Amino acid sequence: MDSFDVVVIGAGAAGMMCAIEAGKRGRKVLVVDHAAAPGEKIRISGGGRCNFTNIHAGPANFISANPHFAISALRRYTQKDFVAWVEREGIAYHEKTLGQLFCDDSAKQIIEMLTRAMRANGVELRLRTAVEKIEKTESGFRLALPHGTVTCASVVIASGGKSIPKMGATGFGYEIAQQFGLNIIETRPALVPLTFEIKTLERLKPLAGVAVDAVAACGKTKFAEAMLFTHRGLSGPAILQISSYWREGQAITVTMAPGVKLTEVLKAARGSRGKQAVITVLADHLPRRVAQMILDEIGAPNNVGDLSDKLIARIDEAVNAWTVKPVGSEGYRTAEVTLGGVDTSQLDSKTMAAKDVPGLYFIGEVVDVTGWLGGYNFQWAWSSGWVAGQAV
């Protein structure tokens, strides 16, 4: 029977980070994962270039039943710390919009950086190895693996959430938490495209594939990024962001010409160039197909000079206060992360340890801490993995 100081379940971003830090402290560490390769979510992220962090990452960019829980980990291991490591490894990177950092070359460079560090610190990695059973013992834990049993003093659950099941995502981490008496905050798909009912889809069918810079709002929360019409509903960064705040039965409001006072634009055009087509004026501020659909539905005249104040107000509302009620989302199949997870009230924010189960830790996506789109969830993985690695 093999014996370890620490067994980390999950060879993703958080799990590998934790294993590296524990290995640096001289701990005998085993990482197990049922996947065939480590860091699969890292590999596919950012279009294969890995949006590995965000220069603006901070507690305000995360959703949790306890918004203060993430503060300690995010402050102790910051985005600057991870970027410094990337730079030491000679990995070229660049900033995209809103502070998002991507590899110039490939996400595989981040995976290689992590696996290289695990080897350098004596971490053993076993892939294609599912954990069949975990039991608490007087001295720690006993884990049943396909090829035998291992014991350890500490177990770290870094198994991720339910998002992207085709890559092997399961609810394993939540099951283990419940086995040991921890509460689970309701889980749901997050950072996910939203879907419409059939009548709305039929109406919007001609817009599939059209993108527009927009502000998507749900309640008091709003995000200004690109939006994409799809054959199932809406996608794009603005919609993925707002999906984490949207709930069934709620409407979202979209501004499709942000910063443009369309009422003033149309009235000015009516006064100075009345014979110009309304579609021509609108097409200066949003995609022509979107503009045409709005005008067709409103029944607007061809010439801007024939617009009444009432019609102008209706056009402005249709463009800059378009309110629609999604019926659902595309689910875990395309969700980038899982909202909810292990209740943070039962975890120590400084170590990620379960308060009532000595030696048991939860890190990364399995915890009820969910970041915005744009590298924030990777930063949570690095930060939570790092702090656990200092404690196990």
Coordinates of C-alpha atoms in Angstrom, one line a residue:
M1 CA 0.0 0.0 0.0
D2 CA 1.5 3.3 -1.1
S3 CA 1.6 6.1 1.4
F4 CA 1.7 9.9 0.7
D5 CA 1.6 13.1 2.7
V6 CA -0.9 14.6 0.2
V7 CA -3.1 13.2 -2.5
V8 CA -4.6 15.8 -4.9
I9 CA -7.6 14.7 -6.9
G10 CA -7.6 16.6 -10.1
A11 CA -4.8 17.5 -12.5
G12 CA -6.2 20.8 -13.5
A13 CA -5.0 24.3 -12.9
A14 CA -5.8 24.4 -9.1
G15 CA -4.7 20.8 -8.5
M16 CA -1.3 21.1 -10.2
M17 CA -0.6 24.5 -8.5
C18 CA -1.4 23.0 -5.0
A19 CA 0.8 19.9 -5.7
I20 CA 3.7 22.1 -6.8
E21 CA 3.6 24.2 -3.7
A22 CA 3.2 21.2 -1.4
G23 CA 6.1 19.5 -3.2
K24 CA 8.3 22.6 -2.6
R25 CA 7.7 22.2 1.1
G26 CA 9.1 18.7 1.0
R27 CA 5.7 16.9 1.1
K28 CA 5.3 13.6 -0.7
V29 CA 2.6 14.3 -3.2
L30 CA 0.4 12.2 -5.5
V31 CA -1.9 13.8 -8.1
V32 CA -4.5 11.6 -9.7
D33 CA -7.0 12.3 -12.5
H34 CA -9.3 10.1 -14.5
A35 CA -8.4 12.1 -17.7
A36 CA -5.7 10.9 -20.2
A37 CA -3.8 14.2 -19.9
P38 CA -3.3 17.0 -17.3
G39 CA -4.7 20.4 -17.7
E40 CA -7.4 19.7 -20.4
K41 CA -9.3 22.9 -19.6
I42 CA -6.1 24.9 -19.8
R43 CA -5.4 23.4 -23.2
I44 CA -8.7 24.4 -24.8
S45 CA -9.0 27.8 -23.1
G46 CA -8.7 31.1 -24.9
G47 CA -8.9 29.4 -28.3
G48 CA -5.9 27.3 -27.5
R49 CA -3.9 30.2 -26.1
C50 CA -5.0 30.1 -22.5
N51 CA -6.4 33.3 -21.0
F52 CA -4.3 32.5 -17.9
T53 CA -5.1 35.5 -15.7
N54 CA -6.4 39.1 -15.7
I55 CA -4.4 42.1 -14.6
H56 CA -7.5 43.5 -12.9
A57 CA -8.4 40.4 -10.9
G58 CA -9.7 41.2 -7.4
P59 CA -12.6 40.0 -5.1
A60 CA -15.1 42.2 -6.9
N61 CA -14.8 40.0 -10.0
F62 CA -16.1 36.9 -8.3
I63 CA -19.5 35.6 -7.4
S64 CA -20.1 33.7 -4.1
A65 CA -22.6 33.3 -1.3
N66 CA -19.8 34.8 0.8
P67 CA -18.2 37.5 -1.3
H68 CA -15.4 38.0 1.3
F69 CA -14.2 34.5 1.2
A70 CA -11.9 34.8 -1.8
I71 CA -10.1 37.9 -0.5
S72 CA -7.4 36.1 1.5
A73 CA -6.3 33.8 -1.3
L74 CA -6.4 36.4 -4.0
R75 CA -4.2 38.8 -1.9
R76 CA -1.7 36.2 -0.9
Y77 CA -1.1 34.9 -4.4
T78 CA -1.9 37.5 -7.0
Q79 CA -2.0 37.8 -10.8
K80 CA 1.3 39.6 -10.6
D81 CA 2.8 36.5 -8.9
F82 CA 1.6 34.2 -11.7
V83 CA 2.7 36.6 -14.4
A84 CA 6.1 36.8 -12.9
W85 CA 6.4 33.0 -13.1
V86 CA 5.2 33.0 -16.7
E87 CA 7.9 35.6 -17.5
R88 CA 10.6 33.6 -15.7
E89 CA 9.7 30.6 -17.9
G90 CA 10.2 32.8 -21.0
I91 CA 6.6 32.3 -22.1
A92 CA 5.6 35.2 -24.4
Y93 CA 2.2 36.7 -23.7
H94 CA 0.0 39.6 -24.7
E95 CA -2.9 41.6 -23.3
K96 CA -6.2 41.6 -25.1
T97 CA -9.3 43.6 -24.1
L98 CA -10.1 44.4 -20.4
G99 CA -6.9 43.1 -18.9
Q100 CA -7.0 39.6 -20.3
L101 CA -3.6 37.9 -20.7
F102 CA -3.0 35.2 -23.3
C103 CA 0.0 33.2 -24.4
D104 CA 1.4 34.4 -27.8
D105 CA 1.9 30.8 -28.8
S106 CA 0.0 27.9 -27.1
A107 CA -1.8 27.0 -23.9
K108 CA 0.3 23.9 -23.9
Q109 CA 3.2 26.2 -22.6
I110 CA 1.3 26.7 -19.4
I111 CA 0.6 23.0 -19.0
E112 CA 4.3 22.2 -19.6
M113 CA 5.3 24.9 -17.1
L114 CA 3.1 23.3 -14.5
T115 CA 4.0 19.7 -15.2
R116 CA 7.7 20.6 -15.3
A117 CA 7.4 22.2 -11.9
M118 CA 5.6 19.1 -10.5
R119 CA 8.4 16.9 -11.7
A120 CA 11.1 19.2 -10.3
N121 CA 9.4 19.1 -6.9
G122 CA 9.0 15.3 -6.8
V123 CA 5.2 15.2 -7.4
E124 CA 3.9 11.9 -8.8
L125 CA 1.2 12.1 -11.4
R126 CA -1.1 9.2 -12.2
L127 CA -3.5 9.7 -15.1
R128 CA -6.4 7.5 -16.2
T129 CA -6.8 6.9 -12.5
A130 CA -10.3 7.4 -11.0
V131 CA -10.8 7.5 -7.3
E132 CA -13.3 4.8 -6.4
K133 CA -13.7 5.5 -2.7
I134 CA -12.4 7.8 0.0
E135 CA -12.5 6.9 3.7
K136 CA -11.4 8.8 6.8
T137 CA -8.9 7.0 9.0
E138 CA -7.4 7.9 12.4
S139 CA -4.2 9.2 10.7
G140 CA -5.8 10.7 7.6
F141 CA -7.5 9.1 4.6
R142 CA -7.6 5.8 2.6
L143 CA -8.3 6.1 -1.2
A144 CA -9.3 3.1 -3.3
L145 CA -7.8 3.5 -6.8
P146 CA -8.2 1.1 -9.8
H147 CA -4.8 -0.5 -9.2
G148 CA -4.7 -0.5 -5.4
T149 CA -5.1 1.5 -2.2
V150 CA -3.2 4.6 -1.1
T151 CA -3.1 6.3 2.2
C152 CA -2.4 10.0 3.0
A153 CA -2.5 12.6 5.7
S154 CA -4.3 15.1 3.5
V155 CA -6.7 15.0 0.6
V156 CA -7.2 18.0 -1.7
I157 CA -10.3 18.0 -3.9
A158 CA -9.5 19.9 -7.1
S159 CA -11.8 18.0 -9.4
G160 CA -13.6 21.0 -10.9
G161 CA -17.3 21.5 -11.6
K162 CA -19.8 20.1 -14.0
S163 CA -19.0 22.3 -17.0
I164 CA -18.0 20.7 -20.3
P165 CA -18.9 17.1 -19.5
K166 CA -17.5 15.8 -22.8
M167 CA -14.1 16.5 -21.3
G168 CA -14.9 14.3 -18.3
A169 CA -16.4 16.9 -15.9
T170 CA -18.5 15.3 -13.2
G171 CA -20.0 16.2 -9.9
F172 CA -17.4 14.1 -8.0
G173 CA -16.2 16.9 -5.9
Y174 CA -19.7 17.8 -4.7
E175 CA -20.3 14.1 -3.8
I176 CA -17.2 13.9 -1.7
A177 CA -18.1 17.2 0.1
Q178 CA -21.5 15.8 0.9
Q179 CA -20.0 12.5 2.0
F180 CA -18.1 14.4 4.7
G181 CA -21.0 16.5 5.7
L182 CA -20.3 19.7 3.8
N183 CA -23.1 21.8 2.3
I184 CA -23.3 22.5 -1.4
I185 CA -24.6 25.9 -2.7
E186 CA -26.9 25.2 -5.6
T187 CA -24.9 24.6 -8.8
R188 CA -25.8 25.8 -12.3
P189 CA -24.1 26.5 -15.6
A190 CA -22.3 29.9 -15.8
L191 CA -20.6 31.9 -18.5
V192 CA -22.9 30.2 -20.9
P193 CA -25.0 31.2 -24.0
L194 CA -28.7 32.0 -23.3
T195 CA -31.5 30.4 -25.3
F196 CA -35.0 31.6 -26.5
E197 CA -38.3 30.0 -27.1
I198 CA -39.3 29.0 -30.7
K199 CA -41.3 32.1 -31.6
T200 CA -38.5 34.5 -30.6
L201 CA -36.0 32.3 -32.5
E202 CA -38.1 32.3 -35.6
R203 CA -38.2 36.1 -35.5
L204 CA -34.5 36.5 -34.9
K205 CA -33.4 33.7 -37.3
P206 CA -32.1 36.2 -40.0
L207 CA -29.7 37.6 -37.4
A208 CA -27.8 34.4 -36.6
G209 CA -24.1 35.1 -36.9
V210 CA -24.4 38.8 -36.5
A211 CA -22.2 40.4 -33.8
V212 CA -22.7 43.8 -32.1
D213 CA -21.0 45.7 -29.4
A214 CA -23.5 45.9 -26.6
V215 CA -24.3 46.4 -22.9
A216 CA -26.2 43.4 -21.5
A217 CA -28.0 44.0 -18.2
C218 CA -29.9 41.9 -15.7
G219 CA -31.2 43.7 -12.7
K220 CA -28.5 46.1 -11.5
T221 CA -25.6 44.2 -13.1
K222 CA -24.4 45.0 -16.6
F223 CA -21.5 44.2 -18.9
A224 CA -20.2 46.0 -22.0
E225 CA -18.7 43.6 -24.5
A226 CA -19.6 42.0 -27.8
M227 CA -22.8 40.1 -28.3
L228 CA -23.6 37.4 -30.9
F229 CA -26.9 36.3 -32.2
T230 CA -27.0 32.5 -32.7
H231 CA -29.6 30.1 -34.0
R232 CA -30.4 29.2 -30.4
G233 CA -30.4 32.6 -28.8
L234 CA -27.6 34.9 -27.7
S235 CA -23.9 34.4 -27.0
G236 CA -20.7 36.5 -27.0
P237 CA -18.8 37.9 -24.0
A238 CA -21.5 40.3 -22.8
I239 CA -24.1 37.5 -22.7
L240 CA -21.7 34.9 -21.1
Q241 CA -21.0 37.4 -18.4
I242 CA -24.6 38.3 -17.6
S243 CA -25.6 34.6 -17.7
S244 CA -23.9 34.2 -14.3
Y245 CA -26.4 36.6 -12.8
W246 CA -29.5 35.7 -14.8
R247 CA -32.1 33.3 -13.5
E248 CA -35.1 31.6 -15.2
G249 CA -38.1 33.9 -15.4
Q250 CA -35.9 37.0 -15.6
A251 CA -35.5 39.3 -18.6
I252 CA -32.3 40.9 -19.8
T253 CA -32.0 44.3 -21.3
V254 CA -29.5 45.0 -24.1
T255 CA -28.2 48.3 -25.4
M256 CA -27.0 47.7 -29.0
A257 CA -25.7 51.2 -29.7
P258 CA -24.1 52.1 -26.4
G259 CA -23.1 55.7 -26.0
V260 CA -25.3 56.7 -29.0
K261 CA -28.3 59.0 -28.3
L262 CA -30.4 57.7 -31.1
T263 CA -33.3 60.0 -30.4
E264 CA -31.1 63.0 -31.0
V265 CA -29.4 61.4 -34.0
L266 CA -32.7 60.6 -35.8
K267 CA -34.2 64.0 -35.0
A268 CA -31.2 65.8 -36.3
A269 CA -31.3 63.7 -39.5
R270 CA -35.0 64.4 -39.9
G271 CA -34.3 68.1 -39.8
S272 CA -31.3 68.2 -42.0
R273 CA -31.6 65.3 -44.5
G274 CA -35.2 64.2 -44.5
K275 CA -35.0 62.3 -47.7
Q276 CA -32.3 60.0 -46.4
A277 CA -33.3 56.4 -45.7
V278 CA -33.8 55.5 -42.1
I279 CA -31.9 52.3 -42.6
T280 CA -28.9 54.4 -43.8
V281 CA -28.9 56.5 -40.6
L282 CA -29.2 53.4 -38.3
A283 CA -26.6 51.4 -40.2
D284 CA -24.0 54.0 -39.1
H285 CA -24.5 52.8 -35.5
L286 CA -25.4 49.1 -35.6
P287 CA -25.3 46.1 -38.0
R288 CA -27.5 46.7 -41.1
R289 CA -29.4 43.4 -40.6
V290 CA -30.3 44.3 -37.0
A291 CA -31.3 47.8 -38.1
Q292 CA -33.5 46.4 -40.9
M293 CA -35.3 43.9 -38.6
I294 CA -36.1 46.6 -36.1
L295 CA -37.5 48.9 -38.7
D296 CA -39.5 46.1 -40.3
E297 CA -41.1 45.2 -36.9
I298 CA -41.9 48.8 -36.0
G299 CA -43.3 49.5 -39.5
A300 CA -41.1 52.6 -40.0
P301 CA -41.3 54.7 -43.2
N302 CA -38.5 54.6 -45.6
N303 CA -37.4 58.2 -45.2
V304 CA -36.1 59.7 -42.0
G305 CA -38.1 62.9 -42.7
D306 CA -41.3 60.9 -42.3
L307 CA -40.5 59.7 -38.8
S308 CA -42.8 60.9 -36.0
D309 CA -41.4 61.6 -32.5
K310 CA -43.3 58.5 -31.3
L311 CA -41.6 56.3 -33.9
I312 CA -38.2 57.7 -33.1
A313 CA -38.8 56.9 -29.4
R314 CA -39.8 53.3 -30.4
I315 CA -36.7 52.9 -32.5
D316 CA -34.5 54.2 -29.8
E317 CA -36.1 51.8 -27.3
A318 CA -35.7 48.8 -29.7
V319 CA -32.0 49.5 -30.1
N320 CA -30.9 50.7 -26.7
A321 CA -33.4 49.1 -24.3
W322 CA -34.2 45.8 -26.1
T323 CA -35.7 43.6 -23.4
V324 CA -36.0 39.9 -24.0
K325 CA -36.7 36.9 -21.7
P326 CA -34.5 33.9 -22.3
V327 CA -36.1 30.5 -21.5
G328 CA -32.8 28.9 -20.5
S329 CA -29.1 28.4 -21.3
E330 CA -27.2 25.9 -23.3
G331 CA -26.3 24.1 -20.1
Y332 CA -23.1 22.5 -18.9
R333 CA -22.4 21.3 -22.4
T334 CA -21.0 24.7 -23.3
A335 CA -20.7 26.5 -19.9
E336 CA -17.2 27.6 -19.1
V337 CA -17.6 27.2 -15.4
T338 CA -20.0 26.0 -12.7
L339 CA -21.7 28.6 -10.4
G340 CA -22.1 27.5 -6.8
G341 CA -20.3 24.6 -5.2
V342 CA -18.9 23.7 -1.8
D343 CA -20.2 26.2 0.8
T344 CA -17.4 28.5 1.8
S345 CA -18.8 29.0 5.3
Q346 CA -17.4 25.5 6.0
L347 CA -13.9 26.2 4.7
D348 CA -11.0 28.1 6.1
S349 CA -10.3 31.0 3.7
K350 CA -6.6 31.1 4.6
T351 CA -6.0 27.4 3.9
M352 CA -9.0 26.1 1.9
A353 CA -9.4 23.3 4.6
A354 CA -12.7 21.9 5.7
K355 CA -13.2 23.3 9.2
D356 CA -14.8 20.1 10.6
V357 CA -12.8 17.5 8.6
P358 CA -9.1 17.6 9.5
G359 CA -6.9 17.1 6.4
L360 CA -9.6 17.7 3.8
Y361 CA -9.3 20.6 1.4
F362 CA -11.3 22.0 -1.5
I363 CA -9.8 24.3 -4.2
G364 CA -10.7 25.8 -7.6
E365 CA -14.0 25.5 -9.4
V366 CA -15.5 23.0 -7.0
V367 CA -15.7 25.8 -4.4
D368 CA -18.5 28.4 -4.4
V369 CA -16.3 31.1 -5.9
T370 CA -17.0 31.8 -9.6
G371 CA -15.1 34.4 -11.6
W372 CA -16.1 36.6 -14.5
L373 CA -15.1 35.8 -18.0
G374 CA -11.6 36.8 -18.9
G375 CA -9.0 34.9 -16.9
Y376 CA -10.5 35.4 -13.5
N377 CA -11.3 31.7 -12.9
F378 CA -7.8 30.7 -13.7
Q379 CA -6.6 33.2 -11.2
W380 CA -8.9 31.7 -8.6
A381 CA -7.4 28.3 -9.4
W382 CA -3.8 29.6 -9.0
S383 CA -4.6 31.5 -5.8
S384 CA -6.7 28.8 -4.0
G385 CA -4.2 26.1 -5.1
W386 CA -1.3 28.1 -3.8
V387 CA -2.7 28.8 -0.4
A388 CA -3.8 25.1 0.1
G389 CA -0.2 24.1 -1.0
Q390 CA 1.2 26.1 1.9
A391 CA -1.0 24.2 4.4
V392 CA -1.3 20.6 3.4

